[in-house]
Coordinates of C-alpha atoms (C1' of nucleotides) in Angstrom, one line a residue:
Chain A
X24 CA 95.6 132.9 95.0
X25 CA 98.1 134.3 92.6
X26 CA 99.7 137.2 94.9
X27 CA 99.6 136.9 98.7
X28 CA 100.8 139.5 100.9
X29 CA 104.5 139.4 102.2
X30 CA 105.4 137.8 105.1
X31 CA 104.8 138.9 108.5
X32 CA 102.4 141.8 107.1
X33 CA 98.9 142.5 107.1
X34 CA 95.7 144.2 105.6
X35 CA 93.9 145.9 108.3
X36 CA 90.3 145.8 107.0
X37 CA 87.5 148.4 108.6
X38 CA 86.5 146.5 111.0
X39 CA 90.0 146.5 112.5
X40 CA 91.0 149.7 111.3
X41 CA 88.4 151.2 113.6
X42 CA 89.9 150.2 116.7
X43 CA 93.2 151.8 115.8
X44 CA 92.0 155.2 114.6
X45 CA 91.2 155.1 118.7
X46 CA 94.5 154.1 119.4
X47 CA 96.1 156.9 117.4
X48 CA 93.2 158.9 118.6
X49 CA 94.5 158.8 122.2
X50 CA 97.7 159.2 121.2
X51 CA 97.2 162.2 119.7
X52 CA 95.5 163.7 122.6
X53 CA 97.7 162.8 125.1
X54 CA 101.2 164.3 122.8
X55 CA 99.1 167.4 122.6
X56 CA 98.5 167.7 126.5
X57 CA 102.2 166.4 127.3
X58 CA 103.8 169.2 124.9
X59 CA 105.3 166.6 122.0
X60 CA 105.2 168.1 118.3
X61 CA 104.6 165.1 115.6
X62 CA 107.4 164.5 113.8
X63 CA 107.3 161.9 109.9
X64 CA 110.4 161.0 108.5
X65 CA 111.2 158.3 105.8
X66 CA 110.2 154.7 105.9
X67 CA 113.5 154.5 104.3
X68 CA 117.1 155.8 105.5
X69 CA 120.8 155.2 104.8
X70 CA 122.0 152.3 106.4
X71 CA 124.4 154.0 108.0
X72 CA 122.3 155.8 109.8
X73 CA 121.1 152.6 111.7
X74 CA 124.5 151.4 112.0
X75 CA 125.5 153.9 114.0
X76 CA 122.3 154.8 115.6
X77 CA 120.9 151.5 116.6
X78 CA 124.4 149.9 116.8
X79 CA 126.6 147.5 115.2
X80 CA 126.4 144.7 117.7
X81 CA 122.4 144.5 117.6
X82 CA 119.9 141.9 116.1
X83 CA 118.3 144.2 114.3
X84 CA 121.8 145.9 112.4
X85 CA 123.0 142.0 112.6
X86 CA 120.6 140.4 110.7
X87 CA 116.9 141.9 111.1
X88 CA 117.3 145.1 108.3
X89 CA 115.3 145.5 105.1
X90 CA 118.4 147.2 103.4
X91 CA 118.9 147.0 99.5
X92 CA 120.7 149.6 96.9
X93 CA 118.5 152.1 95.0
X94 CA 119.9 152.9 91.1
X95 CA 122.3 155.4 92.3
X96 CA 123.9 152.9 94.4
X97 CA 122.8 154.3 97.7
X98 CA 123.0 151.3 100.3
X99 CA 119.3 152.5 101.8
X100 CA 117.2 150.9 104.7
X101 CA 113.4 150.5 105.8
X102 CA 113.5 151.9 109.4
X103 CA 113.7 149.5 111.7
X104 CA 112.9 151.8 114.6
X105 CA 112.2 155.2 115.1
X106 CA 114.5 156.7 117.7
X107 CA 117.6 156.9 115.0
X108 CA 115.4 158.5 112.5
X109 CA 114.4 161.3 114.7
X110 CA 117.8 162.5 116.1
X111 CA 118.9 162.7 112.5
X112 CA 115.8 164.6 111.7
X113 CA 116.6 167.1 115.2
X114 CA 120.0 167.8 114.0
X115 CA 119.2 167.4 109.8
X116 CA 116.7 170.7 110.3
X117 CA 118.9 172.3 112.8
X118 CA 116.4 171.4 115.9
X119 CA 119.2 171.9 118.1
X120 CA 119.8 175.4 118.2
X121 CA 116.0 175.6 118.6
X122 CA 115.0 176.7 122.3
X123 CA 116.0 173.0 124.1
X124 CA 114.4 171.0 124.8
X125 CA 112.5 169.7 122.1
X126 CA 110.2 167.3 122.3
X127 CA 108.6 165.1 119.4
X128 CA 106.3 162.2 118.8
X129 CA 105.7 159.7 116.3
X130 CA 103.4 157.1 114.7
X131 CA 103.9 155.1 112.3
X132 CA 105.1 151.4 110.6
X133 CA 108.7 150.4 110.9
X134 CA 110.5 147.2 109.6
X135 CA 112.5 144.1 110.8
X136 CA 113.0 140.9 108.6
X137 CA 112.2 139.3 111.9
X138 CA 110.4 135.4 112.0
X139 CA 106.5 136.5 112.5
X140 CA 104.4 135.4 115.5
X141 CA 101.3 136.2 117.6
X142 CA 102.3 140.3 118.0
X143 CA 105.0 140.3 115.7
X144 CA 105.2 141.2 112.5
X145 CA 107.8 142.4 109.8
X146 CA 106.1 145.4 109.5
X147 CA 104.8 146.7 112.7
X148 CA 103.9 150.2 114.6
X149 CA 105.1 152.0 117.0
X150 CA 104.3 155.2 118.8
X151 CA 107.4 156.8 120.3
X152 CA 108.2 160.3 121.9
X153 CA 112.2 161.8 122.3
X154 CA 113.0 164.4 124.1
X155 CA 116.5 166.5 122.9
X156 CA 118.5 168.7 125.0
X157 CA 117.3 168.0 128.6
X158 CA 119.6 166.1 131.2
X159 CA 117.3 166.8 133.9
X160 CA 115.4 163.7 135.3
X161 CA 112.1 165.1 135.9
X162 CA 112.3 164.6 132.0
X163 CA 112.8 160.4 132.0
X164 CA 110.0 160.7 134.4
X165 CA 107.9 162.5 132.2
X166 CA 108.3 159.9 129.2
X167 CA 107.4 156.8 131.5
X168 CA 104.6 158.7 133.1
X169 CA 103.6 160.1 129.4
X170 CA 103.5 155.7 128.8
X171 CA 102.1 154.2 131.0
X172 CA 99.3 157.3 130.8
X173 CA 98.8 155.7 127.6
X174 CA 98.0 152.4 128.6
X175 CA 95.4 153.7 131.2
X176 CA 93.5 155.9 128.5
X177 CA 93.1 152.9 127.0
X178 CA 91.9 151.0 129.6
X179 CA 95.0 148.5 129.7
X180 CA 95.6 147.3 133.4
X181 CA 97.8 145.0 134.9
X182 CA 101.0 146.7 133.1
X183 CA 104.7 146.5 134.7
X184 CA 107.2 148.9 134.4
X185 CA 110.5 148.0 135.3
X186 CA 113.4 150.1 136.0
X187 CA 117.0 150.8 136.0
X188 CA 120.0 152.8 135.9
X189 CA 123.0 151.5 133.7
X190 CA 125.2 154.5 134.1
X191 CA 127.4 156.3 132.3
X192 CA 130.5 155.4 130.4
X193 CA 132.6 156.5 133.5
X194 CA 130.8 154.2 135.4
X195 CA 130.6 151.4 133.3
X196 CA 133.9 151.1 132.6
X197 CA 134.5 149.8 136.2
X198 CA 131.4 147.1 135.6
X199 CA 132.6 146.3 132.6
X200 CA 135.9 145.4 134.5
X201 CA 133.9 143.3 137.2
X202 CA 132.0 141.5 134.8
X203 CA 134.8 140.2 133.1
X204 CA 136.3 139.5 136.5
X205 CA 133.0 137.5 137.2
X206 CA 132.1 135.7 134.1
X207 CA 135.5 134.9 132.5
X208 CA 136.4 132.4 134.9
X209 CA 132.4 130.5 134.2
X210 CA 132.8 131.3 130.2
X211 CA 132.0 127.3 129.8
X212 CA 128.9 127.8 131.8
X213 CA 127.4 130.3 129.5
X214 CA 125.5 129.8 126.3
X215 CA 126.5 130.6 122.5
X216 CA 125.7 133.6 122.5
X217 CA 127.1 134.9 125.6
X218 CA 130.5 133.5 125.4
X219 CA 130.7 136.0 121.9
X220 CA 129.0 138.9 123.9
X221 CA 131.5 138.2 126.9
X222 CA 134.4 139.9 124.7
X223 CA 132.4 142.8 122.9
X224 CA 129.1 143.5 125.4
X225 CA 129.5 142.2 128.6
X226 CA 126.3 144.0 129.7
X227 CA 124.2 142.0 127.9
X228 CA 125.0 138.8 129.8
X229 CA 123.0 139.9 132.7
X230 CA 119.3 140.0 130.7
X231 CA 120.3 136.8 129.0
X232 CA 117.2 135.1 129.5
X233 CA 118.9 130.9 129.5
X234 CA 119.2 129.5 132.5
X235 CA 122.6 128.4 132.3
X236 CA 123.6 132.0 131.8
X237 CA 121.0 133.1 135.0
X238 CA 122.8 130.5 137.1
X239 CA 126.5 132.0 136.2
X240 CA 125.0 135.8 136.7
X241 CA 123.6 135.0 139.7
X242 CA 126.1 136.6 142.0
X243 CA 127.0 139.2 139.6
X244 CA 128.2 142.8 139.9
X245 CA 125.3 144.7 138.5
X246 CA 125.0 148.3 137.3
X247 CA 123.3 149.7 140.4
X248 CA 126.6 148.7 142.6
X249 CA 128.8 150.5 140.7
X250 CA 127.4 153.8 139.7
X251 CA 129.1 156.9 140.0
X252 CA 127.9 159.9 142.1
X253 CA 126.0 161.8 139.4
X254 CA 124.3 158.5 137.9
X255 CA 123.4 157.7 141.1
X256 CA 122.2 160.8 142.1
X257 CA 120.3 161.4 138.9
X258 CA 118.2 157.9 139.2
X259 CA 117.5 158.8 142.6
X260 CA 115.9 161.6 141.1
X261 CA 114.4 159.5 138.4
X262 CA 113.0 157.5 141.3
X263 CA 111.8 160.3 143.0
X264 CA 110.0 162.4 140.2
X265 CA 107.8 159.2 139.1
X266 CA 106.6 158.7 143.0
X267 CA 105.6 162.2 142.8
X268 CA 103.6 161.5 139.8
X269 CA 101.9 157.7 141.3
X270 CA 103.9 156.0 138.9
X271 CA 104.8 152.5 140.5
X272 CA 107.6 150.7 138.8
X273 CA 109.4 147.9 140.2
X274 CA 113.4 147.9 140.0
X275 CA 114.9 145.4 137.7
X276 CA 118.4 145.3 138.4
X277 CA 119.7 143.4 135.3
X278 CA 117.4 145.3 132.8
X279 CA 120.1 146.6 130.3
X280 CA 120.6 148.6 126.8
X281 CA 123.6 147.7 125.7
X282 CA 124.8 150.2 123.5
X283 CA 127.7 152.8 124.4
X284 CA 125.1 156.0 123.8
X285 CA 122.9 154.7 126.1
X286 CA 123.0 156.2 129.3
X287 CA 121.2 155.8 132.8
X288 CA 117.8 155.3 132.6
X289 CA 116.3 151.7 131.4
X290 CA 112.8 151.0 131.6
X291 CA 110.4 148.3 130.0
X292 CA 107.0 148.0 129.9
X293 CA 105.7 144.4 130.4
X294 CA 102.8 142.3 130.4
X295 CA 103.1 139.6 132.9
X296 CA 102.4 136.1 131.4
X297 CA 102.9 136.3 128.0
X298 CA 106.2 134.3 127.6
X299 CA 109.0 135.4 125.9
X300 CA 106.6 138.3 124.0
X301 CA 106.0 140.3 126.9
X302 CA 107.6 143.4 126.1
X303 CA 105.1 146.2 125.3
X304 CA 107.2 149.1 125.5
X305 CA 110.7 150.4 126.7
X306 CA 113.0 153.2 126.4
X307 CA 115.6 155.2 128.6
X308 CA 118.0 157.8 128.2
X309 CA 120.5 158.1 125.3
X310 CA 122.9 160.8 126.1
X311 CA 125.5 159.9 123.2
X312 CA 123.2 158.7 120.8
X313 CA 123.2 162.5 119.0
X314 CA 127.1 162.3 119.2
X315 CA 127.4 159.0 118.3
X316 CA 125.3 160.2 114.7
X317 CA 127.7 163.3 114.7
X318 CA 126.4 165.8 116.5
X319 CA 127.3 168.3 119.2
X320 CA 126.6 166.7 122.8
X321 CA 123.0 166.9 123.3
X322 CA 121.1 164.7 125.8
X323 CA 118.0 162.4 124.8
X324 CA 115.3 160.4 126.4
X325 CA 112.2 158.4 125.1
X326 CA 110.3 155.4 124.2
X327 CA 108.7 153.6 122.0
X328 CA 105.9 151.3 122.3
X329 CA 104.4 148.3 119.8
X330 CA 101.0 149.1 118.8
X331 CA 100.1 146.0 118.0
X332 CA 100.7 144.2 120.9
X333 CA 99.0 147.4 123.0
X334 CA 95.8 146.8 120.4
X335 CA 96.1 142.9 121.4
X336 CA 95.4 144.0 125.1
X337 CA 92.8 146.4 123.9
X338 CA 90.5 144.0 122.3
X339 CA 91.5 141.4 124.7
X340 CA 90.6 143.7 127.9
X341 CA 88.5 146.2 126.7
X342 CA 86.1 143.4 124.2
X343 CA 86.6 143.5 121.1
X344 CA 86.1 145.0 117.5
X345 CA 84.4 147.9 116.7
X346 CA 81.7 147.9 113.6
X347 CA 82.4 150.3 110.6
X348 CA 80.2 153.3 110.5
X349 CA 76.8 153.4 109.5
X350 CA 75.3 154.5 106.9
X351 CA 72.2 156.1 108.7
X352 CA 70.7 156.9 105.6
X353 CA 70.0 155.1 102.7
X354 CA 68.5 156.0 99.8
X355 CA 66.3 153.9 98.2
X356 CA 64.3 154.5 94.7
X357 CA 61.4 152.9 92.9
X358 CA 60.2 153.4 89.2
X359 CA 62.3 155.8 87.0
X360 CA 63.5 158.2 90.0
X361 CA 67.0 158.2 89.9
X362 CA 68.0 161.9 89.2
X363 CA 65.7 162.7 92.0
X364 CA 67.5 160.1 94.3
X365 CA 71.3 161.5 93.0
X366 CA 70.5 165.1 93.9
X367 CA 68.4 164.4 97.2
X368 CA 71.7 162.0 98.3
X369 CA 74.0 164.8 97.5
X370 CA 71.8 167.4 99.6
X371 CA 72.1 164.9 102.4
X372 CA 75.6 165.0 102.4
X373 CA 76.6 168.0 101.9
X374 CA 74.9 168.6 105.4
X375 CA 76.7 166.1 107.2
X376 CA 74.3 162.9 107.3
X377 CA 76.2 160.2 106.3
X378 CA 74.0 158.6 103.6
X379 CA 74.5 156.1 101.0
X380 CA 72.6 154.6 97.7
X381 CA 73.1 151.7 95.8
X382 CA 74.7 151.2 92.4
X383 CA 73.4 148.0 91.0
X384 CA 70.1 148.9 90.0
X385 CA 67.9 146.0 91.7
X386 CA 64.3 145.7 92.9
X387 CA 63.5 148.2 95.7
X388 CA 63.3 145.0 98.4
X389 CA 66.6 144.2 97.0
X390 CA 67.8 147.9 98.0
X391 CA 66.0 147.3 101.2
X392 CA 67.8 144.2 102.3
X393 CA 71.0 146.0 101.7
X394 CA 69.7 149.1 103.7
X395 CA 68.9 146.7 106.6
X396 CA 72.2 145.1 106.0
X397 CA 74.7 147.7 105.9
X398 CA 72.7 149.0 109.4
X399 CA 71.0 152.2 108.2
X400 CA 68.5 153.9 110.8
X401 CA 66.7 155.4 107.8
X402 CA 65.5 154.5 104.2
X403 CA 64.5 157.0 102.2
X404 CA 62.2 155.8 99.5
X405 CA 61.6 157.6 96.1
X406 CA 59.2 156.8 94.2
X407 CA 57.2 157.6 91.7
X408 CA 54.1 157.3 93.2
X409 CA 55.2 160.0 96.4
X410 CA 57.4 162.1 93.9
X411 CA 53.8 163.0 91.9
X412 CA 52.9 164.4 95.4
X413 CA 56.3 165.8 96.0
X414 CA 57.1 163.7 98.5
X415 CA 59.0 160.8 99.5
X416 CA 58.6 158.3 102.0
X417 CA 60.6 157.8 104.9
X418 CA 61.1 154.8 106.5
X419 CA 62.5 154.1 110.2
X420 CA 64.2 150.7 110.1
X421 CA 64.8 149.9 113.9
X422 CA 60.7 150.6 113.8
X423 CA 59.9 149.5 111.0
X424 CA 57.6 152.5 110.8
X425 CA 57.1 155.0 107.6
X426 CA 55.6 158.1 106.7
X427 CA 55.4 160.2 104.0
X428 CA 57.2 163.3 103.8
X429 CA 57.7 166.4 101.3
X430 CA 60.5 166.3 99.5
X431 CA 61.5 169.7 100.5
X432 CA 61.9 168.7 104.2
X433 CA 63.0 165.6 104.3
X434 CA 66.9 167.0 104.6
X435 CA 66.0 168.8 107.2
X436 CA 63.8 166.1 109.6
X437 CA 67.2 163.9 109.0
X438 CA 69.8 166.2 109.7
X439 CA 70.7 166.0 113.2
Chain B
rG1 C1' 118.3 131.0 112.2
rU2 C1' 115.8 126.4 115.1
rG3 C1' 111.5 123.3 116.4
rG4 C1' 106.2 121.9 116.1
rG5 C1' 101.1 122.2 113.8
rC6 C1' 98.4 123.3 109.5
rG7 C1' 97.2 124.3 104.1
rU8 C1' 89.7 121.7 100.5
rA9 C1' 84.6 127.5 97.8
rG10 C1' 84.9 134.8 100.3
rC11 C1' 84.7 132.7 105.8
rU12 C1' 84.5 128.3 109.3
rC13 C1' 85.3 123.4 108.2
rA14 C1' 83.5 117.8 106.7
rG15 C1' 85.7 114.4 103.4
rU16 C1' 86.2 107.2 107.4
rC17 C1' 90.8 101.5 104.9
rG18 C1' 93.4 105.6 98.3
rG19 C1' 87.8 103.9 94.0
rU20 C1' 80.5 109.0 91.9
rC21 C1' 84.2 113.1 97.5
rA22 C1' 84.5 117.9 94.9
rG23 C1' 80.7 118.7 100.0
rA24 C1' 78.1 121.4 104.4
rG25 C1' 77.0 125.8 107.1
rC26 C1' 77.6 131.0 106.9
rG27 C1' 78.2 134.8 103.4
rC28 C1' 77.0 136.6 98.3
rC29 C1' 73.3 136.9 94.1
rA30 C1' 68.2 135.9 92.5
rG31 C1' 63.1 134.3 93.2
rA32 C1' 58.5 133.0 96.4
rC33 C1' 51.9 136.5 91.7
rU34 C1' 57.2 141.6 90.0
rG35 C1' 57.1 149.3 95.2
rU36 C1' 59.4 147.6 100.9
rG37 C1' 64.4 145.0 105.1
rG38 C1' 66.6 141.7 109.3
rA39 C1' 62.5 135.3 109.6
rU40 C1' 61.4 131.0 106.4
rC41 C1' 61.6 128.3 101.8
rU42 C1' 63.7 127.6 96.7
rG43 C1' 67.4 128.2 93.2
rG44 C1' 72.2 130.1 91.5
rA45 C1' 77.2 131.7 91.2
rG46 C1' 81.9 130.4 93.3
rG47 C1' 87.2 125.5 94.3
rC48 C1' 93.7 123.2 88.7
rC49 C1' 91.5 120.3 97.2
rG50 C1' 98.7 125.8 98.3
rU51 C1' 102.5 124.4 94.2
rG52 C1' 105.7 120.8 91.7
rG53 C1' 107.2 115.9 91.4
rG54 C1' 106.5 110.6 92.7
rU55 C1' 103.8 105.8 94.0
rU56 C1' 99.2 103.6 91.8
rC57 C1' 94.7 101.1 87.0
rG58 C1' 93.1 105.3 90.0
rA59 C1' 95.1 110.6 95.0
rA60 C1' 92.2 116.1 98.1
rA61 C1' 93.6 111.6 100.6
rC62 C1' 100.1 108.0 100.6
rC63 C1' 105.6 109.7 99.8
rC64 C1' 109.3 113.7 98.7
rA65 C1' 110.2 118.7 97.8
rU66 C1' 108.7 123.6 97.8
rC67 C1' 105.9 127.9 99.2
rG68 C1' 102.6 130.0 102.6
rC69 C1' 100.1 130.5 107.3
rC70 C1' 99.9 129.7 112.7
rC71 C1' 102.5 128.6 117.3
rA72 C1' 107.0 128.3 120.1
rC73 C1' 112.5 129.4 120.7
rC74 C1' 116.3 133.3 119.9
rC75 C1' 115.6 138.5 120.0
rC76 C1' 112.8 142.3 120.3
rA77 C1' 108.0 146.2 120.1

RNA sequence: GUGGGCGUAGCUCAGUCGGUCAGAGCGCCAGACUGUGGAUCUGGAGGCCGUGGGUUCGAAACCCAUCGCCCACCCCA
């Protein structure tokens, strides 16, 4: 093969595209019932925009960005994610003096020069919902209900969502303080690449996932412990507002987002069992995330979900791939009855019933075979012989039954 | 970025100690007294055996490199 596909992508053929036109179709439904507009924006942004949205000390602004210059010398990025994207977008089309909040949706491919493996790719999809402009917590509860709905449209069981709170920069100053107080003195017990977060991200040593770094974090001050009245307060609420909506979650005390902008509520969505890839979702609140890509202080909340790792637990739960659609009709011809065939298709059509002909010209059992084959309920046969009666012959392949019918009704006994 | 496995027809794969090994099944196309399907039979098309070097009289097979795919780690979705 002279040209393969880039790494970590993939051609979704009908057969597999079938299964997510469901997806998105659920999606869709469920946005429209929860009150989310659908929101598109670029594939491609400035790479500032991810540097300050997504954050400086991240994987994906360290080392995971499709980012190259365009001729005018713009340094320009394929989105990585699609939270960043959207707040410029709010604040871009002047969404924030809208009446608040607003609340958006999207679908749609992102990119991260990441190493591919089973349900991860360099270019992959997500479906995420932001909310703008409401602190209230009956709002984080609304976004994790709004996801793990999703999952149960679908059919996908056995889901975890796990939960926290990691404050506000008030309170997390004082963590910050106890976690250096903790962890300094055990720096040499602590991997790589937790002795360099130690200085800059102290959070981020308590999801570490070695067990060295477990071991050292065991005793550790945690967010919960140090949470100032309001945070705590406000995740109560959080707590609260998804019992009232039969949401079970399990609290994860050392679930984290490390980032400055984001605030309080932490959540993932995981599928137990699956190793390190287990994450199928997560989100939280962001309260400085609109400041942070200069804005006014406007409060934000949302997720964002993998599609490709939900459509591995569709097939895998919910069995299998889907067919492509049938044809129902096809039309077949015989002897020198093609004009009659062309116009008797189009009529077809153009009243719904999805029909279909062939192009090569072959032997009428030749046509048939490919009827049979491509799963049509009905043949229509034209031939010369019927067409001096006016008629055609219509053949029902699940039967394997004809009759002859007049050409002027045979739209009409199809269409149905 | 790190580690492991694998790269032979469109697909799934055989190819034994290097010497008619370029193959099978499925799929595709065609035919079986030429206007009728999914069965059967027959035939056909289709492969620089991932790529580039090397070893050898001779390599799909052995060695090196490279690219790609898969899986795992890191991290995420």
């Amino acid at each position: 093969m002279l040209i393969s596909r880039p790494r970590g992508t993939s051609d979704l053929l009908p057969h597999a595209t079938a299964g997510w036109q469901r997806v998105e179709a659920v999606i869709r439904d469920l946005c429209r019932v929860y009150g989310y507009g659908e929101i598109r924006t670029p594939l491609f942004e400035s790479t500032e925009l991810f540097q300050r949205g997504v954050g400086e000390g991240t994987d994906i602004v360290e080392k995971e960005m499709y980012t190259f210059t365009d001729k005018g010398g713009r340094s320009l990025t394929l989105r990585p994610e699609g939270t960043a994207p959207a707040t410029r977008a709010y604040l871009e089309n002047g969404l924030h003096t809208a009446p608040q909040p607003v609340k958006l949706y999207y679908v749609g491919p992102m990119f991260r020069h990441d190493r591919p493996q089973a349900g991860r790719y360099r270019q992959f999809h997500q479906f995420g919902v932001e909310i703008f402009g409401a602190a209230d917590p009956a709002a984080d509860a609304e976004v994790i209900a709004l996801a793990m709905h999703f999952f149960e449209r679908l059919g996908i069981a056995g889901l975890e969502l796990h939960l926290n709170s990691v404050g506000c920069p008030g309170c997390r100053a004082v963590l910050r303080a106890k976690l250096a107080d903790h962890f300094g003195p055990r720096a040499g017990e602590l991997c790589a690449n937790c002795k360099s977060r130690l200085g800059k991200n102290p959070l981020r040593l308590l999801d570490c996932k070695e067990e060295q770094c477990r071991a050292a974090g065991r005793e550790a001050p945690v967010p919960a412990d140090y949470l100032c009245a309001e945070c705590g307060g406000h995740f109560e609420r959080v707590r609260r507002n998804l019992e009232l909506l039969e949401v079970s979650f399990r609290l994860n005390p050392c679930l984290v987002r490390g980032l400055d902008y984001y605030t309080r509520t932490a959540f993932e969505i995981l599928v137990p069992g699956r190793g390190a890839q287990d994450a199928v979702g997560g989100g939280g609140r962001y309260d400085g995330l609109v400041g942070a890509i200069g804005g006014p202080a406007v409060p934000g909340v949302g997720f964002a979900l993998g599609l490709e790792r939900t459509l591995l637990l569709v097939s895998k739960q919910a069995g299998g791939e889907e067919p492509p659609p049938d044809p129902v009709v096809f039309v077949a011809t015989a002897g020198e009855t093609e004009e009659t065939a062309t116009v008797l298709l189009a009529r077809l059509r153009a009243v719904g019933v999805p029909a279909d002909r062939e192009y090569a010209g072959r032997s009428l059992k030749a046509q048939m075979k490919y009827a049979a084959k491509r799963g049509a309920r009905w043949v229509v046969i034209v031939g010369e012989d019927e067409l001096e009666a006016g008629e055609v012959t219509l053949r029902d392949m699940g039967a394997g039954l004809q009759v002859r019918v007049s050409l002027g009704e045979v739209v009409e006994r199809l269409r149905s």
